[in-house]
Amino acid sequence: MPLKIRTESKEYKTMKSLYYRMNLSAEEKQHYLNLKKGYEGEVKFDTLTNSLDSKFYILNDLLLKSNNTTFQIDSLLIAQMAIIICEIKTYEGDYYYKEEGFYVCKNNKEITNPFHQLQRCETLLRQLLQKQGFDLPIEGNLIFIHPEFFLYQAPQNEQIIHSPQLPNFIKSLSMKPSTLNGNHRKIADSLLNAHITDSPFSQVPTYEYEGLRKGCKCGVCDSFDVVCGERRIRCMTCGSEEPIELAVLRCTEELILLFPKHRITTNMIHDWCKVVDSKKTIRRILLKHYKLTGHGKYSYFNTVITG
Ligand SMILES: [Zn+2]
């Protein structure tokens, strides 16, 4: 197990829910699709670095602050002689590099130079580690994970890994010396401690309960076309089935994510899930998983996990 595994961010999960439950603007939809693509690319990269787990400390998806600047590291490996950081890009299609600029071939549009981004990341991480008395060298890599990405006139002095080079890149990492000691562990712990949970970059549109589409989405294909049987929910689009209990819990967690301040009641989940007719069933499930607080009509389920 890596020391820090990648999970779907709060922003990504919220945008995914809103994508299916409200009318997002074209820009907001694109934002969700970019988050999705980014996350999927990073997960794909993780499947490759998993094999290095026994050799190095692996910390995925770090959000750190140095010199009052917040920055993100997609994947960080602590090896014996160096800290290896990987910035994962999911660009597809043809691009070219010209005079420190990064351009899309089809329209000559300039985009943020990912090399500069990586260098900035390296500098900020170096400063952060130096402040804490660590001085392991940092090696930065830009990983272009999409198989159909190509960069014309790619600069020679940068560490760029294209998709077909990934197996060799992982192999070269696996050859690196990997005798880790207490100091390496201290670096890992200090980065884990410094990690920020709530991203300041998060861009989620405003929404209200009334404006959202209610219903239980299929856990596999996100379709709302589900029916409730005696014990299971069945999706009419993809045919998958899920025990009612799991579906209700999934919907409840989604509601808590969207409205962390709302008090969860049986009626609310009944209205939110739509598909489960029996309030008794919903109440039984909620009682099993959450603590009932208060009395009578003022009671609600305490969904705050207290360790
Ligand atoms: Zn489905």
PDB file of C-alpha atoms and ligand atoms in Angstrom:
ATOM      1  CA  MET A   1       0.000   0.000   0.000  1.00  0.00           C
ATOM      2  CA  PRO A   2       1.330   3.455  -0.835  1.00  0.00           C
ATOM      3  CA  LEU A   3       1.537   5.799   2.194  1.00  0.00           C
ATOM      4  CA  LYS A   4      -1.078   8.026   0.614  1.00  0.00           C
ATOM      5  CA  ILE A   5      -3.495   6.574  -1.876  1.00  0.00           C
ATOM      6  CA  ARG A   6      -5.420   8.619  -4.388  1.00  0.00           C
ATOM      7  CA  THR A   7      -9.121   9.059  -3.807  1.00  0.00           C
ATOM      8  CA  GLU A   8     -11.696  11.070  -5.728  1.00  0.00           C
ATOM      9  CA  SER A   9     -11.480  14.659  -4.489  1.00  0.00           C
ATOM     10  CA  LYS A  10     -14.458  16.372  -2.890  1.00  0.00           C
ATOM     11  CA  GLU A  11     -14.610  18.722  -5.880  1.00  0.00           C
ATOM     12  CA  TYR A  12     -14.651  15.850  -8.368  1.00  0.00           C
ATOM     13  CA  LYS A  13     -17.316  13.920  -6.454  1.00  0.00           C
ATOM     14  CA  THR A  14     -19.481  17.048  -6.083  1.00  0.00           C
ATOM     15  CA  MET A  15     -19.142  17.963  -9.759  1.00  0.00           C
ATOM     16  CA  LYS A  16     -19.963  14.389 -10.757  1.00  0.00           C
ATOM     17  CA  SER A  17     -23.148  14.529  -8.732  1.00  0.00           C
ATOM     18  CA  LEU A  18     -24.147  17.958 -10.079  1.00  0.00           C
ATOM     19  CA  TYR A  19     -23.351  16.895 -13.649  1.00  0.00           C
ATOM     20  CA  TYR A  20     -26.199  14.388 -13.464  1.00  0.00           C
ATOM     21  CA  ARG A  21     -28.537  16.338 -11.204  1.00  0.00           C
ATOM     22  CA  MET A  22     -28.649  19.879 -12.569  1.00  0.00           C
ATOM     23  CA  ASN A  23     -28.207  21.917 -15.735  1.00  0.00           C
ATOM     24  CA  LEU A  24     -24.591  22.953 -15.746  1.00  0.00           C
ATOM     25  CA  SER A  25     -23.270  25.574 -18.146  1.00  0.00           C
ATOM     26  CA  ALA A  26     -21.070  24.359 -20.994  1.00  0.00           C
ATOM     27  CA  GLU A  27     -18.046  25.644 -19.078  1.00  0.00           C
ATOM     28  CA  GLU A  28     -19.024  23.818 -15.884  1.00  0.00           C
ATOM     29  CA  LYS A  29     -19.621  20.609 -17.827  1.00  0.00           C
ATOM     30  CA  GLN A  30     -16.180  20.941 -19.372  1.00  0.00           C
ATOM     31  CA  HIS A  31     -14.699  21.509 -15.933  1.00  0.00           C
ATOM     32  CA  TYR A  32     -16.250  18.250 -14.715  1.00  0.00           C
ATOM     33  CA  LEU A  33     -15.019  16.358 -17.785  1.00  0.00           C
ATOM     34  CA  ASN A  34     -11.499  17.740 -17.234  1.00  0.00           C
ATOM     35  CA  LEU A  35     -11.565  16.625 -13.601  1.00  0.00           C
ATOM     36  CA  LYS A  36     -12.734  13.191 -14.710  1.00  0.00           C
ATOM     37  CA  LYS A  37     -10.060  12.870 -17.350  1.00  0.00           C
ATOM     38  CA  GLY A  38      -7.363  14.063 -14.950  1.00  0.00           C
ATOM     39  CA  TYR A  39      -8.420  11.644 -12.252  1.00  0.00           C
ATOM     40  CA  GLU A  40      -8.583   8.707 -14.646  1.00  0.00           C
ATOM     41  CA  GLY A  41      -5.117   9.548 -16.014  1.00  0.00           C
ATOM     42  CA  GLU A  42      -3.664   9.688 -12.517  1.00  0.00           C
ATOM     43  CA  VAL A  43      -5.266   6.385 -11.544  1.00  0.00           C
ATOM     44  CA  LYS A  44      -3.784   4.830 -14.676  1.00  0.00           C
ATOM     45  CA  PHE A  45      -0.349   6.077 -13.638  1.00  0.00           C
ATOM     46  CA  ASP A  46      -0.868   4.697 -10.103  1.00  0.00           C
ATOM     47  CA  THR A  47      -1.392   1.211 -11.499  1.00  0.00           C
ATOM     48  CA  LEU A  48       2.151   1.450 -12.901  1.00  0.00           C
ATOM     49  CA  THR A  49       3.827   2.837  -9.783  1.00  0.00           C
ATOM     50  CA  ASN A  50       2.059   0.259  -7.579  1.00  0.00           C
ATOM     51  CA  SER A  51       4.811  -2.196  -8.494  1.00  0.00           C
ATOM     52  CA  LEU A  52       7.365   0.140  -6.850  1.00  0.00           C
ATOM     53  CA  ASP A  53       5.478   0.243  -3.599  1.00  0.00           C
ATOM     54  CA  SER A  54       7.749  -2.188  -1.782  1.00  0.00           C
ATOM     55  CA  LYS A  55      10.848  -0.150  -2.711  1.00  0.00           C
ATOM     56  CA  PHE A  56       9.865   3.471  -2.170  1.00  0.00           C
ATOM     57  CA  TYR A  57       7.492   5.550  -0.133  1.00  0.00           C
ATOM     58  CA  ILE A  58       4.732   6.623  -2.513  1.00  0.00           C
ATOM     59  CA  LEU A  59       2.545   9.624  -1.750  1.00  0.00           C
ATOM     60  CA  ASN A  60      -0.175  10.378  -4.258  1.00  0.00           C
ATOM     61  CA  ASP A  61      -2.080  13.606  -4.735  1.00  0.00           C
ATOM     62  CA  LEU A  62      -0.422  15.959  -2.261  1.00  0.00           C
ATOM     63  CA  LEU A  63      -1.610  19.504  -1.758  1.00  0.00           C
ATOM     64  CA  LEU A  64       1.060  21.569  -0.019  1.00  0.00           C
ATOM     65  CA  LYS A  65       1.802  25.136   0.893  1.00  0.00           C
ATOM     66  CA  SER A  66       5.196  26.794   0.675  1.00  0.00           C
ATOM     67  CA  ASN A  67       5.967  30.522   0.724  1.00  0.00           C
ATOM     68  CA  ASN A  68       2.237  31.229   0.937  1.00  0.00           C
ATOM     69  CA  THR A  69       1.683  29.428  -2.349  1.00  0.00           C
ATOM     70  CA  THR A  70      -0.460  26.314  -2.579  1.00  0.00           C
ATOM     71  CA  PHE A  71       0.727  23.678  -5.015  1.00  0.00           C
ATOM     72  CA  GLN A  72      -0.184  20.150  -5.952  1.00  0.00           C
ATOM     73  CA  ILE A  73       1.945  17.088  -6.614  1.00  0.00           C
ATOM     74  CA  ASP A  74       0.245  14.304  -8.542  1.00  0.00           C
ATOM     75  CA  SER A  75       2.647  11.580  -7.513  1.00  0.00           C
ATOM     76  CA  LEU A  76       5.696  11.675  -5.234  1.00  0.00           C
ATOM     77  CA  LEU A  77       8.147   8.844  -4.649  1.00  0.00           C
ATOM     78  CA  ILE A  78      10.779   8.909  -1.930  1.00  0.00           C
ATOM     79  CA  ALA A  79      13.774   6.862  -3.072  1.00  0.00           C
ATOM     80  CA  GLN A  80      17.098   6.435  -1.327  1.00  0.00           C
ATOM     81  CA  MET A  81      18.938   9.200  -3.184  1.00  0.00           C
ATOM     82  CA  ALA A  82      16.145  11.456  -4.416  1.00  0.00           C
ATOM     83  CA  ILE A  83      12.563  12.555  -4.238  1.00  0.00           C
ATOM     84  CA  ILE A  84      10.915  11.840  -7.577  1.00  0.00           C
ATOM     85  CA  ILE A  85       7.879  13.900  -8.462  1.00  0.00           C
ATOM     86  CA  CYS A  86       5.602  13.175 -11.383  1.00  0.00           C
ATOM     87  CA  GLU A  87       3.215  15.672 -12.866  1.00  0.00           C
ATOM     88  CA  ILE A  88       0.632  13.782 -14.919  1.00  0.00           C
ATOM     89  CA  LYS A  89      -0.874  15.438 -17.983  1.00  0.00           C
ATOM     90  CA  THR A  90      -3.764  14.033 -19.969  1.00  0.00           C
ATOM     91  CA  TYR A  91      -3.391  16.172 -23.099  1.00  0.00           C
ATOM     92  CA  GLU A  92      -4.254  14.380 -26.309  1.00  0.00           C
ATOM     93  CA  GLY A  93      -3.452  15.222 -29.903  1.00  0.00           C
ATOM     94  CA  ASP A  94      -0.574  17.248 -31.353  1.00  0.00           C
ATOM     95  CA  TYR A  95       1.227  20.098 -29.629  1.00  0.00           C
ATOM     96  CA  TYR A  96       4.418  22.014 -30.329  1.00  0.00           C
ATOM     97  CA  TYR A  97       7.016  23.757 -28.253  1.00  0.00           C
ATOM     98  CA  LYS A  98       8.438  27.080 -29.351  1.00  0.00           C
ATOM     99  CA  GLU A  99      10.481  29.651 -27.460  1.00  0.00           C
ATOM    100  CA  GLU A 100       9.399  28.455 -24.019  1.00  0.00           C
ATOM    101  CA  GLY A 101       5.771  28.350 -25.168  1.00  0.00           C
ATOM    102  CA  PHE A 102       3.474  25.330 -25.348  1.00  0.00           C
ATOM    103  CA  TYR A 103       0.964  25.376 -28.223  1.00  0.00           C
ATOM    104  CA  VAL A 104      -1.916  23.292 -29.582  1.00  0.00           C
ATOM    105  CA  CYS A 105      -1.163  22.415 -33.235  1.00  0.00           C
ATOM    106  CA  LYS A 106      -4.668  22.649 -34.673  1.00  0.00           C
ATOM    107  CA  ASN A 107      -5.320  26.257 -33.597  1.00  0.00           C
ATOM    108  CA  ASN A 108      -1.921  27.587 -32.467  1.00  0.00           C
ATOM    109  CA  LYS A 109      -3.443  28.374 -29.100  1.00  0.00           C
ATOM    110  CA  GLU A 110      -0.912  28.766 -26.300  1.00  0.00           C
ATOM    111  CA  ILE A 111      -1.586  26.881 -23.089  1.00  0.00           C
ATOM    112  CA  THR A 112       0.057  27.107 -19.668  1.00  0.00           C
ATOM    113  CA  ASN A 113       3.539  25.697 -20.044  1.00  0.00           C
ATOM    114  CA  PRO A 114       3.584  22.471 -18.013  1.00  0.00           C
ATOM    115  CA  PHE A 115       7.403  22.627 -17.756  1.00  0.00           C
ATOM    116  CA  HIS A 116       7.116  25.911 -15.910  1.00  0.00           C
ATOM    117  CA  GLN A 117       4.442  24.395 -13.705  1.00  0.00           C
ATOM    118  CA  LEU A 118       6.720  21.492 -12.875  1.00  0.00           C
ATOM    119  CA  GLN A 119       9.703  23.756 -12.166  1.00  0.00           C
ATOM    120  CA  ARG A 120       7.573  25.890  -9.867  1.00  0.00           C
ATOM    121  CA  CYS A 121       6.455  22.763  -8.068  1.00  0.00           C
ATOM    122  CA  GLU A 122      10.051  21.583  -7.630  1.00  0.00           C
ATOM    123  CA  THR A 123      11.159  24.963  -6.265  1.00  0.00           C
ATOM    124  CA  LEU A 124       8.289  25.183  -3.785  1.00  0.00           C
ATOM    125  CA  LEU A 125       8.823  21.615  -2.591  1.00  0.00           C
ATOM    126  CA  ARG A 126      12.576  22.209  -2.199  1.00  0.00           C
ATOM    127  CA  GLN A 127      11.918  25.291  -0.087  1.00  0.00           C
ATOM    128  CA  LEU A 128       9.386  23.435   2.034  1.00  0.00           C
ATOM    129  CA  LEU A 129      11.757  20.540   2.687  1.00  0.00           C
ATOM    130  CA  GLN A 130      14.755  22.779   3.330  1.00  0.00           C
ATOM    131  CA  LYS A 131      12.792  24.651   5.970  1.00  0.00           C
ATOM    132  CA  GLN A 132      12.304  21.353   7.744  1.00  0.00           C
ATOM    133  CA  GLY A 133      15.965  20.456   7.444  1.00  0.00           C
ATOM    134  CA  PHE A 134      15.754  17.895   4.624  1.00  0.00           C
ATOM    135  CA  ASP A 135      17.982  18.148   1.591  1.00  0.00           C
ATOM    136  CA  LEU A 136      17.328  15.169  -0.672  1.00  0.00           C
ATOM    137  CA  PRO A 137      17.562  16.212  -4.370  1.00  0.00           C
ATOM    138  CA  ILE A 138      14.281  16.493  -6.274  1.00  0.00           C
ATOM    139  CA  GLU A 139      13.803  14.970  -9.721  1.00  0.00           C
ATOM    140  CA  GLY A 140      10.786  16.219 -11.646  1.00  0.00           C
ATOM    141  CA  ASN A 141       9.091  14.344 -14.482  1.00  0.00           C
ATOM    142  CA  LEU A 142       6.305  15.328 -16.824  1.00  0.00           C
ATOM    143  CA  ILE A 143       4.213  12.310 -17.697  1.00  0.00           C
ATOM    144  CA  PHE A 144       2.034  12.591 -20.795  1.00  0.00           C
ATOM    145  CA  ILE A 145      -0.210   9.638 -20.181  1.00  0.00           C
ATOM    146  CA  HIS A 146      -2.488   9.802 -23.235  1.00  0.00           C
ATOM    147  CA  PRO A 147      -1.281   7.416 -25.977  1.00  0.00           C
ATOM    148  CA  GLU A 148      -2.232   9.929 -28.677  1.00  0.00           C
ATOM    149  CA  PHE A 149      -0.283  12.881 -27.341  1.00  0.00           C
ATOM    150  CA  PHE A 150       2.640  14.170 -29.365  1.00  0.00           C
ATOM    151  CA  LEU A 151       4.907  17.153 -28.727  1.00  0.00           C
ATOM    152  CA  TYR A 152       6.837  18.571 -31.694  1.00  0.00           C
ATOM    153  CA  GLN A 153      10.165  20.252 -30.951  1.00  0.00           C
ATOM    154  CA  ALA A 154      10.134  18.931 -27.418  1.00  0.00           C
ATOM    155  CA  PRO A 155      12.922  20.498 -25.344  1.00  0.00           C
ATOM    156  CA  GLN A 156      15.838  18.114 -24.827  1.00  0.00           C
ATOM    157  CA  ASN A 157      16.790  19.142 -21.331  1.00  0.00           C
ATOM    158  CA  GLU A 158      13.456  18.394 -19.715  1.00  0.00           C
ATOM    159  CA  GLN A 159      12.389  15.078 -18.296  1.00  0.00           C
ATOM    160  CA  ILE A 160       9.434  14.183 -20.492  1.00  0.00           C
ATOM    161  CA  ILE A 161       7.843  10.762 -20.516  1.00  0.00           C
ATOM    162  CA  HIS A 162       5.448   9.918 -23.336  1.00  0.00           C
ATOM    163  CA  SER A 163       2.949   7.108 -22.942  1.00  0.00           C
ATOM    164  CA  PRO A 164       4.980   4.461 -24.880  1.00  0.00           C
ATOM    165  CA  GLN A 165       8.026   5.270 -22.696  1.00  0.00           C
ATOM    166  CA  LEU A 166       6.201   4.568 -19.455  1.00  0.00           C
ATOM    167  CA  PRO A 167       7.213   0.897 -19.077  1.00  0.00           C
ATOM    168  CA  ASN A 168      10.895   1.881 -19.468  1.00  0.00           C
ATOM    169  CA  PHE A 169      10.490   4.794 -17.106  1.00  0.00           C
ATOM    170  CA  ILE A 170       9.011   2.538 -14.421  1.00  0.00           C
ATOM    171  CA  LYS A 171      11.765   0.010 -15.067  1.00  0.00           C
ATOM    172  CA  SER A 172      14.451   2.698 -14.637  1.00  0.00           C
ATOM    173  CA  LEU A 173      12.830   3.758 -11.368  1.00  0.00           C
ATOM    174  CA  SER A 174      12.803   0.191 -10.148  1.00  0.00           C
ATOM    175  CA  MET A 175      16.614   0.035 -10.670  1.00  0.00           C
ATOM    176  CA  LYS A 176      17.220   2.967  -8.343  1.00  0.00           C
ATOM    177  CA  PRO A 177      18.743   2.187  -4.935  1.00  0.00           C
ATOM    178  CA  SER A 178      16.030   1.723  -2.394  1.00  0.00           C
ATOM    179  CA  THR A 179      17.483   1.358   1.073  1.00  0.00           C
ATOM    180  CA  LEU A 180      15.194   3.629   3.019  1.00  0.00           C
ATOM    181  CA  ASN A 181      15.978   4.698   6.572  1.00  0.00           C
ATOM    182  CA  GLY A 182      14.337   6.689   9.361  1.00  0.00           C
ATOM    183  CA  ASN A 183      15.167   9.956   7.668  1.00  0.00           C
ATOM    184  CA  HIS A 184      13.216   8.980   4.550  1.00  0.00           C
ATOM    185  CA  ARG A 185      10.284   8.096   6.738  1.00  0.00           C
ATOM    186  CA  LYS A 186      10.563  11.477   8.468  1.00  0.00           C
ATOM    187  CA  ILE A 187      10.349  13.219   5.082  1.00  0.00           C
ATOM    188  CA  ALA A 188       7.257  11.182   4.215  1.00  0.00           C
ATOM    189  CA  ASP A 189       5.609  11.947   7.560  1.00  0.00           C
ATOM    190  CA  SER A 190       6.374  15.627   7.339  1.00  0.00           C
ATOM    191  CA  LEU A 191       4.782  15.791   3.858  1.00  0.00           C
ATOM    192  CA  LEU A 192       1.756  13.848   5.044  1.00  0.00           C
ATOM    193  CA  ASN A 193       1.379  16.278   7.959  1.00  0.00           C
ATOM    194  CA  ALA A 194       1.686  19.268   5.661  1.00  0.00           C
ATOM    195  CA  HIS A 195      -0.976  17.962   3.257  1.00  0.00           C
ATOM    196  CA  ILE A 196      -4.008  20.264   2.941  1.00  0.00           C
ATOM    197  CA  THR A 197      -7.380  18.528   2.675  1.00  0.00           C
ATOM    198  CA  ASP A 198      -9.593  21.300   1.325  1.00  0.00           C
ATOM    199  CA  SER A 199      -8.387  22.557  -2.010  1.00  0.00           C
ATOM    200  CA  PRO A 200      -8.514  26.341  -2.510  1.00  0.00           C
ATOM    201  CA  PHE A 201      -8.616  25.673  -6.266  1.00  0.00           C
ATOM    202  CA  SER A 202     -11.976  23.949  -6.021  1.00  0.00           C
ATOM    203  CA  GLN A 203     -14.554  25.394  -8.457  1.00  0.00           C
ATOM    204  CA  VAL A 204     -18.061  24.237  -7.749  1.00  0.00           C
ATOM    205  CA  PRO A 205     -21.145  26.199  -8.890  1.00  0.00           C
ATOM    206  CA  THR A 206     -23.790  27.199  -6.339  1.00  0.00           C
ATOM    207  CA  TYR A 207     -26.752  24.845  -6.023  1.00  0.00           C
ATOM    208  CA  GLU A 208     -29.834  24.291  -3.886  1.00  0.00           C
ATOM    209  CA  TYR A 209     -31.689  21.161  -2.906  1.00  0.00           C
ATOM    210  CA  GLU A 210     -34.851  22.218  -4.743  1.00  0.00           C
ATOM    211  CA  GLY A 211     -32.982  22.685  -8.014  1.00  0.00           C
ATOM    212  CA  LEU A 212     -31.465  19.214  -8.075  1.00  0.00           C
ATOM    213  CA  ARG A 213     -32.867  16.157  -9.786  1.00  0.00           C
ATOM    214  CA  LYS A 214     -33.903  13.616  -7.158  1.00  0.00           C
ATOM    215  CA  GLY A 215     -33.546   9.893  -7.498  1.00  0.00           C
ATOM    216  CA  CYS A 216     -31.095   7.085  -7.008  1.00  0.00           C
ATOM    217  CA  LYS A 217     -28.458   6.903  -9.737  1.00  0.00           C
ATOM    218  CA  CYS A 218     -27.186   3.531 -10.829  1.00  0.00           C
ATOM    219  CA  GLY A 219     -23.815   2.959  -9.175  1.00  0.00           C
ATOM    220  CA  VAL A 220     -22.377   1.566 -12.398  1.00  0.00           C
ATOM    221  CA  CYS A 221     -23.694   3.711 -15.275  1.00  0.00           C
ATOM    222  CA  ASP A 222     -25.197   6.747 -13.457  1.00  0.00           C
ATOM    223  CA  SER A 223     -28.615   6.224 -15.057  1.00  0.00           C
ATOM    224  CA  PHE A 224     -31.665   7.310 -13.045  1.00  0.00           C
ATOM    225  CA  ASP A 225     -33.699   4.560 -14.661  1.00  0.00           C
ATOM    226  CA  VAL A 226     -33.681   2.192 -11.685  1.00  0.00           C
ATOM    227  CA  VAL A 227     -36.431   0.110 -10.109  1.00  0.00           C
ATOM    228  CA  CYS A 228     -36.735  -1.254  -6.628  1.00  0.00           C
ATOM    229  CA  GLY A 229     -37.318  -4.970  -6.128  1.00  0.00           C
ATOM    230  CA  GLU A 230     -37.802  -6.741  -2.836  1.00  0.00           C
ATOM    231  CA  ARG A 231     -34.129  -6.723  -1.873  1.00  0.00           C
ATOM    232  CA  ARG A 232     -32.297  -5.118  -4.726  1.00  0.00           C
ATOM    233  CA  ILE A 233     -32.303  -2.060  -6.933  1.00  0.00           C
ATOM    234  CA  ARG A 234     -32.079  -2.900 -10.609  1.00  0.00           C
ATOM    235  CA  CYS A 235     -30.824  -0.589 -13.356  1.00  0.00           C
ATOM    236  CA  MET A 236     -32.969  -0.721 -16.489  1.00  0.00           C
ATOM    237  CA  THR A 237     -30.167   0.805 -18.574  1.00  0.00           C
ATOM    238  CA  CYS A 238     -27.202  -1.449 -17.808  1.00  0.00           C
ATOM    239  CA  GLY A 239     -28.892  -4.302 -15.960  1.00  0.00           C
ATOM    240  CA  SER A 240     -26.705  -4.084 -12.863  1.00  0.00           C
ATOM    241  CA  GLU A 241     -28.177  -4.800  -9.448  1.00  0.00           C
ATOM    242  CA  GLU A 242     -27.352  -3.529  -5.988  1.00  0.00           C
ATOM    243  CA  PRO A 243     -28.726  -4.437  -2.560  1.00  0.00           C
ATOM    244  CA  ILE A 244     -31.223  -1.765  -1.415  1.00  0.00           C
ATOM    245  CA  GLU A 245     -29.166  -1.091   1.686  1.00  0.00           C
ATOM    246  CA  LEU A 246     -26.033  -0.232  -0.289  1.00  0.00           C
ATOM    247  CA  ALA A 247     -27.975   1.933  -2.737  1.00  0.00           C
ATOM    248  CA  VAL A 248     -29.637   3.903   0.070  1.00  0.00           C
ATOM    249  CA  LEU A 249     -26.292   4.401   1.810  1.00  0.00           C
ATOM    250  CA  ARG A 250     -24.688   5.532  -1.434  1.00  0.00           C
ATOM    251  CA  CYS A 251     -27.464   8.065  -2.025  1.00  0.00           C
ATOM    252  CA  THR A 252     -27.247   9.250   1.586  1.00  0.00           C
ATOM    253  CA  GLU A 253     -23.485   9.783   1.325  1.00  0.00           C
ATOM    254  CA  GLU A 254     -24.035  11.750  -1.874  1.00  0.00           C
ATOM    255  CA  LEU A 255     -26.581  13.968  -0.125  1.00  0.00           C
ATOM    256  CA  ILE A 256     -24.201  14.511   2.815  1.00  0.00           C
ATOM    257  CA  LEU A 257     -21.433  15.451   0.379  1.00  0.00           C
ATOM    258  CA  LEU A 258     -23.674  18.022  -1.325  1.00  0.00           C
ATOM    259  CA  PHE A 259     -25.282  19.333   1.866  1.00  0.00           C
ATOM    260  CA  PRO A 260     -22.958  18.673   4.804  1.00  0.00           C
ATOM    261  CA  LYS A 261     -24.998  20.953   7.073  1.00  0.00           C
ATOM    262  CA  HIS A 262     -28.408  19.396   6.400  1.00  0.00           C
ATOM    263  CA  ARG A 263     -29.833  17.184   9.095  1.00  0.00           C
ATOM    264  CA  ILE A 264     -30.498  13.762   7.624  1.00  0.00           C
ATOM    265  CA  THR A 265     -33.967  12.373   8.310  1.00  0.00           C
ATOM    266  CA  THR A 266     -35.917   9.405   6.976  1.00  0.00           C
ATOM    267  CA  ASN A 267     -38.248  11.749   5.078  1.00  0.00           C
ATOM    268  CA  MET A 268     -35.367  13.550   3.477  1.00  0.00           C
ATOM    269  CA  ILE A 269     -33.726  10.346   2.239  1.00  0.00           C
ATOM    270  CA  HIS A 270     -37.122   9.096   1.064  1.00  0.00           C
ATOM    271  CA  ASP A 271     -37.513  12.238  -1.031  1.00  0.00           C
ATOM    272  CA  TRP A 272     -33.903  12.175  -2.238  1.00  0.00           C
ATOM    273  CA  CYS A 273     -33.740   8.495  -3.268  1.00  0.00           C
ATOM    274  CA  LYS A 274     -37.228   8.403  -4.803  1.00  0.00           C
ATOM    275  CA  VAL A 275     -36.887   4.754  -5.777  1.00  0.00           C
ATOM    276  CA  VAL A 276     -37.440   3.168  -2.346  1.00  0.00           C
ATOM    277  CA  ASP A 277     -41.130   3.445  -1.428  1.00  0.00           C
ATOM    278  CA  SER A 278     -40.963   2.096   2.077  1.00  0.00           C
ATOM    279  CA  LYS A 279     -39.968   4.697   4.682  1.00  0.00           C
ATOM    280  CA  LYS A 280     -39.689   1.828   7.128  1.00  0.00           C
ATOM    281  CA  THR A 281     -36.932   0.250   5.049  1.00  0.00           C
ATOM    282  CA  ILE A 282     -35.067   3.555   4.784  1.00  0.00           C
ATOM    283  CA  ARG A 283     -35.361   4.173   8.534  1.00  0.00           C
ATOM    284  CA  ARG A 284     -34.089   0.681   9.304  1.00  0.00           C
ATOM    285  CA  ILE A 285     -31.052   1.204   7.087  1.00  0.00           C
ATOM    286  CA  LEU A 286     -30.283   4.642   8.528  1.00  0.00           C
ATOM    287  CA  LEU A 287     -30.646   3.332  12.104  1.00  0.00           C
ATOM    288  CA  LYS A 288     -28.169   0.594  11.340  1.00  0.00           C
ATOM    289  CA  HIS A 289     -25.484   2.937  10.028  1.00  0.00           C
ATOM    290  CA  TYR A 290     -25.961   6.294  11.720  1.00  0.00           C
ATOM    291  CA  LYS A 291     -26.695   7.409  15.247  1.00  0.00           C
ATOM    292  CA  LEU A 292     -30.208   8.719  15.843  1.00  0.00           C
ATOM    293  CA  THR A 293     -30.052  12.012  17.724  1.00  0.00           C
ATOM    294  CA  GLY A 294     -32.897  13.923  19.398  1.00  0.00           C
ATOM    295  CA  HIS A 295     -36.486  12.825  19.933  1.00  0.00           C
ATOM    296  CA  GLY A 296     -39.715  12.471  17.973  1.00  0.00           C
ATOM    297  CA  LYS A 297     -40.170  14.751  15.025  1.00  0.00           C
ATOM    298  CA  TYR A 298     -36.998  16.644  15.910  1.00  0.00           C
ATOM    299  CA  SER A 299     -34.810  13.576  15.615  1.00  0.00           C
ATOM    300  CA  TYR A 300     -32.221  13.229  12.911  1.00  0.00           C
ATOM    301  CA  PHE A 301     -29.328  10.968  12.022  1.00  0.00           C
ATOM    302  CA  ASN A 302     -25.907  12.052  13.118  1.00  0.00           C
ATOM    303  CA  THR A 303     -23.772  11.404  10.081  1.00  0.00           C
ATOM    304  CA  VAL A 304     -20.581  12.956  11.385  1.00  0.00           C
ATOM    305  CA  ILE A 305     -18.008  10.227  11.666  1.00  0.00           C
ATOM    306  CA  THR A 306     -16.148  10.712  14.925  1.00  0.00           C
ATOM    307  CA  GLY A 307     -13.241   8.381  14.331  1.00  0.00           C
TER     308      GLY A 307
HETATM  309 ZN    ZN B   1     -26.783   1.153 -14.755  1.00  0.00          ZN
END
